[in-house]
mmCIF file of C-alpha atoms in Angstrom:
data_model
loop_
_atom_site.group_PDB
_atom_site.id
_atom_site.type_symbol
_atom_site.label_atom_id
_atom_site.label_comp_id
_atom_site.label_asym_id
_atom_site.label_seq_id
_atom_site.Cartn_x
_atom_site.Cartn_y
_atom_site.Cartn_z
ATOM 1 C CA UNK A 1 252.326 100.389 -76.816
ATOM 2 C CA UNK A 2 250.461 103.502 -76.873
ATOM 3 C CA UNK A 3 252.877 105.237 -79.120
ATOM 4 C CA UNK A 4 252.541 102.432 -81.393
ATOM 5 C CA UNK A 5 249.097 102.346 -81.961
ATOM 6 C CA UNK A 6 249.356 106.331 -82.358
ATOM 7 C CA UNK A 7 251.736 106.237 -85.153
ATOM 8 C CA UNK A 8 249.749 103.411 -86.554
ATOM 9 C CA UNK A 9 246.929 105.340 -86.552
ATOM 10 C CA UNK A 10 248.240 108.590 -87.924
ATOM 11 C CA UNK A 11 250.287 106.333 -90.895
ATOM 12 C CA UNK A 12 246.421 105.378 -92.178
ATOM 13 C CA UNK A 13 245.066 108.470 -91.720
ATOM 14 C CA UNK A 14 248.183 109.837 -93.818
ATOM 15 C CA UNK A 15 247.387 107.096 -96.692
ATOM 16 C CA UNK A 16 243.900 107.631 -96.769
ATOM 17 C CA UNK A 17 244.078 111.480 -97.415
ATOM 18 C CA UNK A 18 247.115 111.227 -100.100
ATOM 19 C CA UNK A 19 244.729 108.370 -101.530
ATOM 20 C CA UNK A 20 241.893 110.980 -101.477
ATOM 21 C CA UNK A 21 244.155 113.360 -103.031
ATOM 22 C CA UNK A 22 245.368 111.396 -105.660
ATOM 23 C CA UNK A 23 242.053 111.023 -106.395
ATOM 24 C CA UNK A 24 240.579 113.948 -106.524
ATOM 25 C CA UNK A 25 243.374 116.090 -108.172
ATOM 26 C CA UNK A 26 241.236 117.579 -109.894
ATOM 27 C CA UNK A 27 238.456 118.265 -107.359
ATOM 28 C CA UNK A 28 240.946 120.511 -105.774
ATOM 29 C CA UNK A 29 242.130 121.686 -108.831
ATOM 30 C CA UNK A 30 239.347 123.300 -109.448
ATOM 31 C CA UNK A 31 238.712 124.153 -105.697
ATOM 32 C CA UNK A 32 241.736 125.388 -105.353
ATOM 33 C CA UNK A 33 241.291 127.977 -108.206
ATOM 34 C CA UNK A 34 237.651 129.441 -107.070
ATOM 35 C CA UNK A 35 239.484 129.930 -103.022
ATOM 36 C CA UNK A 36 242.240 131.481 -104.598
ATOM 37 C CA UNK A 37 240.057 133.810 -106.393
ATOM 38 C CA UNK A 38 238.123 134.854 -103.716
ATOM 39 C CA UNK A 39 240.606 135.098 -101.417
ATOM 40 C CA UNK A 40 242.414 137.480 -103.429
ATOM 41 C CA UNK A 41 238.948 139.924 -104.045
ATOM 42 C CA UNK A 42 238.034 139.464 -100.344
ATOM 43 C CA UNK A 43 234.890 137.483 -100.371
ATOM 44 C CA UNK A 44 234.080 134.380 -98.729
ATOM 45 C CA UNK A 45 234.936 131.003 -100.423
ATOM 46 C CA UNK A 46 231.065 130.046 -101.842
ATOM 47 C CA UNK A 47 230.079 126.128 -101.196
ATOM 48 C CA UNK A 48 231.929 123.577 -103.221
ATOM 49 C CA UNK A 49 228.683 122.533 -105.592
ATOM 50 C CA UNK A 50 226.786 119.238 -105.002
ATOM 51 C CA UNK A 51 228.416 116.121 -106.615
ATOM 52 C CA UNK A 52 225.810 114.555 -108.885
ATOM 53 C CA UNK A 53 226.602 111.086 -109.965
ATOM 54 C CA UNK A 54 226.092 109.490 -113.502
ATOM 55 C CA UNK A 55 223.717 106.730 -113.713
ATOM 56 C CA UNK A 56 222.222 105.005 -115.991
ATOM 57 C CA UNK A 57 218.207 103.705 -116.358
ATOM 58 C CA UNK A 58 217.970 100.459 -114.552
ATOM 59 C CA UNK A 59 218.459 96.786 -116.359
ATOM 60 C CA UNK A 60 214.647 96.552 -116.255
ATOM 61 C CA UNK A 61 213.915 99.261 -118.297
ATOM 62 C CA UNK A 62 216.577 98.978 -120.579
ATOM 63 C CA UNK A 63 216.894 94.845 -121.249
ATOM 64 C CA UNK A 64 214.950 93.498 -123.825
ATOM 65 C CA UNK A 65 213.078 89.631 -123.436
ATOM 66 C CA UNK A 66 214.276 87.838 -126.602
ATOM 67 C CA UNK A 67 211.789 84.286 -126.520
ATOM 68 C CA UNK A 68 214.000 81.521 -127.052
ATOM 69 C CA UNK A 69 214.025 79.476 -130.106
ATOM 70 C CA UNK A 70 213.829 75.152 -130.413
ATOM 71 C CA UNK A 71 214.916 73.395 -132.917
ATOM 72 C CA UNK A 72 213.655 70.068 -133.449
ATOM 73 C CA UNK A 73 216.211 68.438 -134.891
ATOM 74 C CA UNK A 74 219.127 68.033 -132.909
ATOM 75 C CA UNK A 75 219.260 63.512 -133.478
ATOM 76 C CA UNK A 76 219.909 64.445 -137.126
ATOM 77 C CA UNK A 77 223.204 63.479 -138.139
ATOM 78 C CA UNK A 78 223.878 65.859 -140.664
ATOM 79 C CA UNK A 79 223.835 68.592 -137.558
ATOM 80 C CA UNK A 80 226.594 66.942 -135.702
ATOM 81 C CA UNK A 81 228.176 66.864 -138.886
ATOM 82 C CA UNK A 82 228.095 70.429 -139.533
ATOM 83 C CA UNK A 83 229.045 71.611 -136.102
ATOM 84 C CA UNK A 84 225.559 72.729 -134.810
ATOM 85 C CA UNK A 85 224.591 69.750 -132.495
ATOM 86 C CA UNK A 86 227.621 70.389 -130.619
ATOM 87 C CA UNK A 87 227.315 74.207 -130.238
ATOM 88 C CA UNK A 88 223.428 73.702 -129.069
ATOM 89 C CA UNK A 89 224.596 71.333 -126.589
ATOM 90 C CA UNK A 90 227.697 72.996 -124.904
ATOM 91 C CA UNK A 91 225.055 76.449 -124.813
ATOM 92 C CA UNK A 92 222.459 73.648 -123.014
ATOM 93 C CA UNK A 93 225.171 72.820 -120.803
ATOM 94 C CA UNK A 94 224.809 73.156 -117.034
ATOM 95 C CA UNK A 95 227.642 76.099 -117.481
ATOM 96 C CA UNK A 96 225.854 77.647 -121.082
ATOM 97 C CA UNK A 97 222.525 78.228 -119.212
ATOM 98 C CA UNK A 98 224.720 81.095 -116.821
ATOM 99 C CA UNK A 99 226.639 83.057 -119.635
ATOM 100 C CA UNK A 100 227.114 86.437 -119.333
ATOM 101 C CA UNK A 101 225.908 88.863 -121.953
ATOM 102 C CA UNK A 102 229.317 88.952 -123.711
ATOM 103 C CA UNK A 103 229.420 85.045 -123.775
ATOM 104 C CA UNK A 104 225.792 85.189 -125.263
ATOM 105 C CA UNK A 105 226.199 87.573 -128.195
ATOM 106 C CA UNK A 106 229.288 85.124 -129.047
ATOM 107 C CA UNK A 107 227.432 82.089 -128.803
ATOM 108 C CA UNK A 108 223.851 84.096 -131.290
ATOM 109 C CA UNK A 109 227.007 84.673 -133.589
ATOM 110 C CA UNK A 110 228.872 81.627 -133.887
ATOM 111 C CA UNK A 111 225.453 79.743 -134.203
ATOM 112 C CA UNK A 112 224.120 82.068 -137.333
ATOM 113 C CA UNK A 113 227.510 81.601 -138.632
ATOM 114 C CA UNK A 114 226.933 77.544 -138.113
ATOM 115 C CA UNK A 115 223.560 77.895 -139.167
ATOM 116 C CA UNK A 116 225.083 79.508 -142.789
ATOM 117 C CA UNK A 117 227.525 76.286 -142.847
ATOM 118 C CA UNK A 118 224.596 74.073 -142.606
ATOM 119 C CA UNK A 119 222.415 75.128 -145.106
ATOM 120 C CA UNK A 120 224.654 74.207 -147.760
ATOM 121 C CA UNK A 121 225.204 71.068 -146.945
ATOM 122 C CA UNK A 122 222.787 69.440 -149.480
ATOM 123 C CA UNK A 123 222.049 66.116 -147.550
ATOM 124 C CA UNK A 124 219.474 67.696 -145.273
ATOM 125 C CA UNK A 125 215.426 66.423 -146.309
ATOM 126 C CA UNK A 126 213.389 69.484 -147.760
ATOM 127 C CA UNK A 127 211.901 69.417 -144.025
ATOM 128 C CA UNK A 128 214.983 69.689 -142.226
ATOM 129 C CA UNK A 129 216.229 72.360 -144.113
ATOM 130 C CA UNK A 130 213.147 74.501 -144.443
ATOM 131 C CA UNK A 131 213.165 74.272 -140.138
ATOM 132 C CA UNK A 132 216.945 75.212 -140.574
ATOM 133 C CA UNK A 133 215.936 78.274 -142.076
ATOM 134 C CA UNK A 134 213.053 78.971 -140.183
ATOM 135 C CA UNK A 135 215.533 79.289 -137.322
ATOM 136 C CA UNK A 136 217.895 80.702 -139.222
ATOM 137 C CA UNK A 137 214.823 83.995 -140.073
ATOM 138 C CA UNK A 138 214.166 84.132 -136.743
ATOM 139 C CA UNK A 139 217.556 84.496 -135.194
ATOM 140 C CA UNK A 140 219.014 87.008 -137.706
ATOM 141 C CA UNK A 141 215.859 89.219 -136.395
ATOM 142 C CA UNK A 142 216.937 88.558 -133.191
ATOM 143 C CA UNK A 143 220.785 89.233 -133.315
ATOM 144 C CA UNK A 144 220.494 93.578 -133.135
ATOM 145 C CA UNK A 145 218.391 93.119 -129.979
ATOM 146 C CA UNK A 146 221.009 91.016 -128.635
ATOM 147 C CA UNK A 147 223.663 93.430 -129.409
ATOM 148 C CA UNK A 148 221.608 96.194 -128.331
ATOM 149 C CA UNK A 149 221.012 94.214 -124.550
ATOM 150 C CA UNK A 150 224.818 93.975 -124.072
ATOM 151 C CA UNK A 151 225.792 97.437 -125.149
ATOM 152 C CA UNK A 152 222.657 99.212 -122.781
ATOM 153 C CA UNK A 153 222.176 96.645 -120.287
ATOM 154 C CA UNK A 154 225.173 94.486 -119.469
ATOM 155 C CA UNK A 155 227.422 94.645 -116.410
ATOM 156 C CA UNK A 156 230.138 96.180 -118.084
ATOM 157 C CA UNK A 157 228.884 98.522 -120.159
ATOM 158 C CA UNK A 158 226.541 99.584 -116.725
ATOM 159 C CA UNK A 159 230.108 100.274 -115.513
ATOM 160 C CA UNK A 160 231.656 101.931 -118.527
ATOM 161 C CA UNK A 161 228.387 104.386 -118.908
ATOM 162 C CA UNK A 162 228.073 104.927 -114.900
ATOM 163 C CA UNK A 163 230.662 107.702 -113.989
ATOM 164 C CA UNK A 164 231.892 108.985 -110.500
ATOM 165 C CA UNK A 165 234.865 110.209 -110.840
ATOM 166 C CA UNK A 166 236.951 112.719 -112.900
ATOM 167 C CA UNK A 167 238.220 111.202 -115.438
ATOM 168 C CA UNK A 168 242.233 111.133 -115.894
ATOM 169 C CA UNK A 169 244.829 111.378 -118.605
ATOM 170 C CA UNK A 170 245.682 107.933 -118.326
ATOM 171 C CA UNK A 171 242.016 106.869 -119.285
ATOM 172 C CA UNK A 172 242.425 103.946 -121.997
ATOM 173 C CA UNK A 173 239.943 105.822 -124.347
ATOM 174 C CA UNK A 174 241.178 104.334 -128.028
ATOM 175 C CA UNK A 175 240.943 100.781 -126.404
ATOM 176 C CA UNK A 176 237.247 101.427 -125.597
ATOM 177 C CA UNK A 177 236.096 103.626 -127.998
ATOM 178 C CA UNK A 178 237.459 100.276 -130.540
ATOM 179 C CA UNK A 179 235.531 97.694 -128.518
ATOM 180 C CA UNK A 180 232.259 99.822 -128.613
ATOM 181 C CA UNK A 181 233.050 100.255 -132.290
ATOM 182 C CA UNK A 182 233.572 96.754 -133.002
ATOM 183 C CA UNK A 183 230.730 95.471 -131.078
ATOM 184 C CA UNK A 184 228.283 97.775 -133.092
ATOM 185 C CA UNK A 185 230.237 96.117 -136.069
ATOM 186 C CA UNK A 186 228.275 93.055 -135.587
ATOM 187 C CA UNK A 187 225.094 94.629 -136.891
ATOM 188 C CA UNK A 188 226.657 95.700 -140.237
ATOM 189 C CA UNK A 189 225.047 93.983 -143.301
ATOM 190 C CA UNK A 190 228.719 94.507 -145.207
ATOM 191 C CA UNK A 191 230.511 91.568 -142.898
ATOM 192 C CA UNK A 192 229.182 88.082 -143.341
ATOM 193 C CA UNK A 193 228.331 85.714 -140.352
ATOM 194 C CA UNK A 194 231.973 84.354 -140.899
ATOM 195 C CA UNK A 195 233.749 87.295 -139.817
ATOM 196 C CA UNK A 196 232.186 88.694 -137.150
ATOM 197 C CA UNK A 197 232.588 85.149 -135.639
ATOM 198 C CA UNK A 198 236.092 85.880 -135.943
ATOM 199 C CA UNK A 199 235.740 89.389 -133.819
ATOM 200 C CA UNK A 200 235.071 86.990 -130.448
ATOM 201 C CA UNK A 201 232.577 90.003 -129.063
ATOM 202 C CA UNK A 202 234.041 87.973 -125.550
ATOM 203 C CA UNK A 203 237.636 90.036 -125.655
ATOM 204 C CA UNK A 204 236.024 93.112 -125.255
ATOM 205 C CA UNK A 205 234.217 92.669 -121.784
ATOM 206 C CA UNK A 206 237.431 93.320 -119.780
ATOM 207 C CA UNK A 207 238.441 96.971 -120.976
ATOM 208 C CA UNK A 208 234.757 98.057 -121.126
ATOM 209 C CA UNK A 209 234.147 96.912 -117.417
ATOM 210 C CA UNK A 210 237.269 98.425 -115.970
ATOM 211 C CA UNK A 211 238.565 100.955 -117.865
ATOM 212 C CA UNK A 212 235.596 103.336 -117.445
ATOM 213 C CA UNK A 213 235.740 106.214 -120.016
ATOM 214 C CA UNK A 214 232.407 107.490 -121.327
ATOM 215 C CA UNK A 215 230.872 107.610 -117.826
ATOM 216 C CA UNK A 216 233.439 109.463 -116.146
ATOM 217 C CA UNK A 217 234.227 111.647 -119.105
ATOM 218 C CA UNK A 218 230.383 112.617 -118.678
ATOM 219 C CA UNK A 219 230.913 112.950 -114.620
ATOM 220 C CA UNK A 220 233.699 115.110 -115.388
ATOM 221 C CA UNK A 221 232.511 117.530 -117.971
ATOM 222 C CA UNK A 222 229.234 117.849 -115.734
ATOM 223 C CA UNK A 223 231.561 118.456 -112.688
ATOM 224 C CA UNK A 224 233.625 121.361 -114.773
ATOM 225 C CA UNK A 225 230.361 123.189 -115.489
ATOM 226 C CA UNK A 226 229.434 123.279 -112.132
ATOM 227 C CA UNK A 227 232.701 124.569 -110.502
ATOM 228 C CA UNK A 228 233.035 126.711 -113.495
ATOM 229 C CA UNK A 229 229.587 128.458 -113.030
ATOM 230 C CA UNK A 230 230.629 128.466 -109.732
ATOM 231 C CA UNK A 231 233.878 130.663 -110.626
ATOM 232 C CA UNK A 232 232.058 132.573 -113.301
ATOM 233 C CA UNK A 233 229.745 134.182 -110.381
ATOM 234 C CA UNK A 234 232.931 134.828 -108.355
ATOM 235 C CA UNK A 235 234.570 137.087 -110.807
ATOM 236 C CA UNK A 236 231.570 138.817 -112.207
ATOM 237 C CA UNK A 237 229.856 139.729 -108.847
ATOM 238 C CA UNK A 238 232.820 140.720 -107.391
ATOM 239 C CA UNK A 239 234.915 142.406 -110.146
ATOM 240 C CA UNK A 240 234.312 145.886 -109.309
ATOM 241 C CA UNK A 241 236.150 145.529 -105.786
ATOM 242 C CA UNK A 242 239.239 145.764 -108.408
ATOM 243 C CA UNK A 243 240.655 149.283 -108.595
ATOM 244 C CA UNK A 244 241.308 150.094 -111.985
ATOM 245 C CA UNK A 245 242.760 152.811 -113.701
ATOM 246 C CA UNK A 246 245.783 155.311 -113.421
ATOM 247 C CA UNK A 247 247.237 156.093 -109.861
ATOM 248 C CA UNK A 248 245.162 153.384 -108.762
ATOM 249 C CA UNK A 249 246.904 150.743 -106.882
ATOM 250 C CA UNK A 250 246.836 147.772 -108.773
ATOM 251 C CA UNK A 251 248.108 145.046 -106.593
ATOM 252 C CA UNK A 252 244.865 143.038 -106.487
ATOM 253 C CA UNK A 253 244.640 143.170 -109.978
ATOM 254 C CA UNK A 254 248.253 141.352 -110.556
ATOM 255 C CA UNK A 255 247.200 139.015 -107.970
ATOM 256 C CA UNK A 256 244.142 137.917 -109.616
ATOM 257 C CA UNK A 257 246.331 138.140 -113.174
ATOM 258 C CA UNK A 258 248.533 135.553 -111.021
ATOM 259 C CA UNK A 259 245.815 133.547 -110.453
ATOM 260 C CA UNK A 260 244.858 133.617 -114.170
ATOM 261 C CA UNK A 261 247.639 132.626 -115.299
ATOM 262 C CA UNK A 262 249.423 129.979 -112.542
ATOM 263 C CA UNK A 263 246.009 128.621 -112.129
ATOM 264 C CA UNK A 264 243.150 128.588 -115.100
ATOM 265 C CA UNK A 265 246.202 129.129 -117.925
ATOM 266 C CA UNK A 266 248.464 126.546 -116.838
ATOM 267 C CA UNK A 267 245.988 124.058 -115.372
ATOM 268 C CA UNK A 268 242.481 124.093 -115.832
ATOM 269 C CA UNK A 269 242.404 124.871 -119.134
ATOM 270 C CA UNK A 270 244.405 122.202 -120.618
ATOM 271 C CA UNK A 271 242.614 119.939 -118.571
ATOM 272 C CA UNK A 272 238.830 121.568 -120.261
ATOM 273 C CA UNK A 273 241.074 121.196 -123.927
ATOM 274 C CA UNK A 274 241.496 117.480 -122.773
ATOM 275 C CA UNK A 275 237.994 116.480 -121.783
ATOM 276 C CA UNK A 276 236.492 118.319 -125.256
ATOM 277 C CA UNK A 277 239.402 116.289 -127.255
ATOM 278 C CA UNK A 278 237.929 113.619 -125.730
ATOM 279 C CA UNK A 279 234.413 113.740 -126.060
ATOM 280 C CA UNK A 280 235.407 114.182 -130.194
ATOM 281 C CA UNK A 281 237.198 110.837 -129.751
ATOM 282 C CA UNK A 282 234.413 109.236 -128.755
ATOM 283 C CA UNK A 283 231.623 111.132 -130.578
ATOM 284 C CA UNK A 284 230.686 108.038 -132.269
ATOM 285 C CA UNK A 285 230.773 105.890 -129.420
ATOM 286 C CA UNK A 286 228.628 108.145 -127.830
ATOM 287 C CA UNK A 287 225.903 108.981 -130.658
ATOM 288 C CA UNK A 288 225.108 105.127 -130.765
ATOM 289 C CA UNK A 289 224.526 104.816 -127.465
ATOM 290 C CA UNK A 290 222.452 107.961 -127.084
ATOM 291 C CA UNK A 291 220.312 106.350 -129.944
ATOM 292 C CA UNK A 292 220.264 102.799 -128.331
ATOM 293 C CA UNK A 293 218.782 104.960 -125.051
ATOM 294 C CA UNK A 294 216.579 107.131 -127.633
ATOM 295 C CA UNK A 295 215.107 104.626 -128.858
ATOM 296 C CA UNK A 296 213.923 102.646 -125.873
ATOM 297 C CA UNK A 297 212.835 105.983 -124.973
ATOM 298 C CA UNK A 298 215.430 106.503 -122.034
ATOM 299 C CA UNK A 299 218.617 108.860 -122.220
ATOM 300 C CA UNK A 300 221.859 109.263 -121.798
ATOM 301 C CA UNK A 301 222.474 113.411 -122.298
ATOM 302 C CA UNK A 302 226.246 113.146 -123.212
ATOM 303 C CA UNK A 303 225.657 115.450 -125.739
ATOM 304 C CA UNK A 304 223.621 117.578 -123.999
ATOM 305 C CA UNK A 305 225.732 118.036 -121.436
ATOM 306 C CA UNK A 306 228.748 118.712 -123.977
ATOM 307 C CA UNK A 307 226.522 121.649 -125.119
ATOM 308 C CA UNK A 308 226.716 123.049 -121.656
ATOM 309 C CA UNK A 309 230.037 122.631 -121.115
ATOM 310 C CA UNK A 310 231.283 124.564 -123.794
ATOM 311 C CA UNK A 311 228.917 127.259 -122.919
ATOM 312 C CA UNK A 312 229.954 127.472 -119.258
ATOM 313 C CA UNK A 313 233.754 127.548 -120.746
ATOM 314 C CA UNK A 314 232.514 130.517 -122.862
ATOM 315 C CA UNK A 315 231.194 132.190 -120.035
ATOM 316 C CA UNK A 316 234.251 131.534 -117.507
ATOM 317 C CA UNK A 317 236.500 132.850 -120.433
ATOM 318 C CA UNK A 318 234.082 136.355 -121.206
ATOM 319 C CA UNK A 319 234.218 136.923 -117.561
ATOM 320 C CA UNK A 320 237.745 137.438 -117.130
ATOM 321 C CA UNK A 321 237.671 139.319 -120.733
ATOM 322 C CA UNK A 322 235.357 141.318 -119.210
ATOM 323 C CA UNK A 323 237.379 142.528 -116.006
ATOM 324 C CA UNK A 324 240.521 142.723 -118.144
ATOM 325 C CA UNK A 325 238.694 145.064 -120.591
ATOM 326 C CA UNK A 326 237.274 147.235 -117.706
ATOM 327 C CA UNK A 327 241.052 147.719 -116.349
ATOM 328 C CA UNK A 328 242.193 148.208 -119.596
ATOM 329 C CA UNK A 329 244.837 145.665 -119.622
ATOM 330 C CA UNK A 330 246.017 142.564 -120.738
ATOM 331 C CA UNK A 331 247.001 139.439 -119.038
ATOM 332 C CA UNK A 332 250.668 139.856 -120.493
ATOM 333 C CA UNK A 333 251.164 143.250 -119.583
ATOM 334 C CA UNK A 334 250.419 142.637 -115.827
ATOM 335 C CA UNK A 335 252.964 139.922 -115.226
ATOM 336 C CA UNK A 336 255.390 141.072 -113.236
#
């Protein structure tokens, strides 16, 4: 029985560190690459830096009270003729009043859309449809703050903008980088009330809640400065325990070109190329919602921390220039 519960034991332990490894392939990725470093100029392995997660300003801050609006109207006849009554009522319902903010923006934009339908029909009283359009005013003011609560403040898009973990090649970025697009759609004067009824705001929720892009793509880029910083200080401090020049031996030199080349060359470079292509895919996904956060005046740095990255990449790159130029040699001519 003993054995059993052994094996059974060891079996979980097993999964749980593949599953950690799966994971965090790129963790020790980069881990991987700063040991081997060190190892081969002699030096201890530094710290593996402090894992900062990406969060976002709480609902609170962000959410924006919209007042609700009455309409007096809703015995007319005319208004269960034209569709409104109906909507009003099934957004009254017992299962209306607990919509999500997806389900919400749908309903502001089907009713606007009724609303428009209304209006023409010309059997409303002068009274009735001067409160129509009353309602009609205010709502159309109202409809960008809606679209601004679900795109700052909604569960999913909490999820999509939160990040915590590297983010991986798999990563459905075109599928969210169209519903963000889309959703900001519905604040463009070009597209009548008709259509974006017709873009159901509602189909969108899913891929933005689970397939988390932006936020991880910002964990990840974050992340790569720190272990490249990290790396950076390696080499440079430490780049004179190299012997260079002739009738030197230059054994720890191809080792570290080995390391150059197996690991940054072939591995965490194409990974950097693939987080940068992917902060351009989603540069406009991005700008909007740094000016959503702007002007609430909150942030979300994804830019910033772009900026950063690509100067950290500069500086990982110029250090191993650096110790290449000092030995006089290139990369290629030290393979072996």
């Amino acid at each position: 029985m003993k054995k059993w519960v052994a094996r059974g034991i060891s079996l979980a332990i097993g999964l749980m560190t593949s599953g950690c490894l799966w994971q965090d392939e790129h963790e020790a990725m980069f881990n991987d690459y700063q040991d081997r470093i060190s190892n081969v100029l002699g030096v201890e392995n530094s710290t593996a830096p402090d894992i900062q997660l990406i969060t976002i300003p709480s609902k609170r801050k962000v959410h924006h009270e919209i007042p609700p609006v009455t309409l007096g109207l809703l015995e007319s006849y005319q208004l269960r003729r034209c569709g409104l009554f109906q909507l009003i009522a099934e957004k009254n319902s017992q299962l209306g009043k607990v919509q999500d903010q997806f389900h919400h923006l749908d309903y502001e934009t089907r009713l606007l859309n009724t609303l428009e339908r209304c209006l023409v029909d010309e059997t409303f009283s002068l009274k009735e449809r001067q409160e129509l359009e009353s309602v009609q005013k205010t709502k159309q003011s109202h409809y960008p703050l809606h679209v601004r609560n679900l795109l700052v403040s909604s569960k999913a898009m909490s999820a999509q903008l939160s990040g915590s973990a590297w983010l991986s090649n798999s990563s459905a970025t075109s599928s969210v980088m169209h519903a963000i697009d889309s959703i900001a759609l519905l604040t463009s004067s070009s597209l009548s009330w008709q259509e974006k009824s017709t873009l159901n705001v509602k189909q969108y929720q899913e891929v933005l809640e689970k397939s988390k892009v932006i936020g991880d793509l910002y964990y990840s880029k974050q992340r790569a400065v720190q272990w490249l910083d990290l790396t950076t200080e390696t080499i440079r401090n430490n780049s004179k325990l190299v012997p260079c020049g002739k009738n030197r031996d230059t054994t720890k030199l191809k080792y570290l070109n080995n390391v150059f080349q197996l690991y940054y060359v072939e591995q965490v470079q194409p990974y950097l190329a693939y987080l940068n292509k992917t902060h351009h895919e989603l540069k406009d996904a991005s700008t909007l919602i740094n000016t959503l956060f702007i002007e609430l005046n909150e942030s979300y740095p994804n830019d910033t921390i772009h900026q950063q990255f690509k100067q950290a990449s500069k500086r990982h790159v110029k250090a191993w220039q650096t110790l290449f130029k000092r030995c006089d040699v290139s990369p290629a001519a030290l393979k072996s």
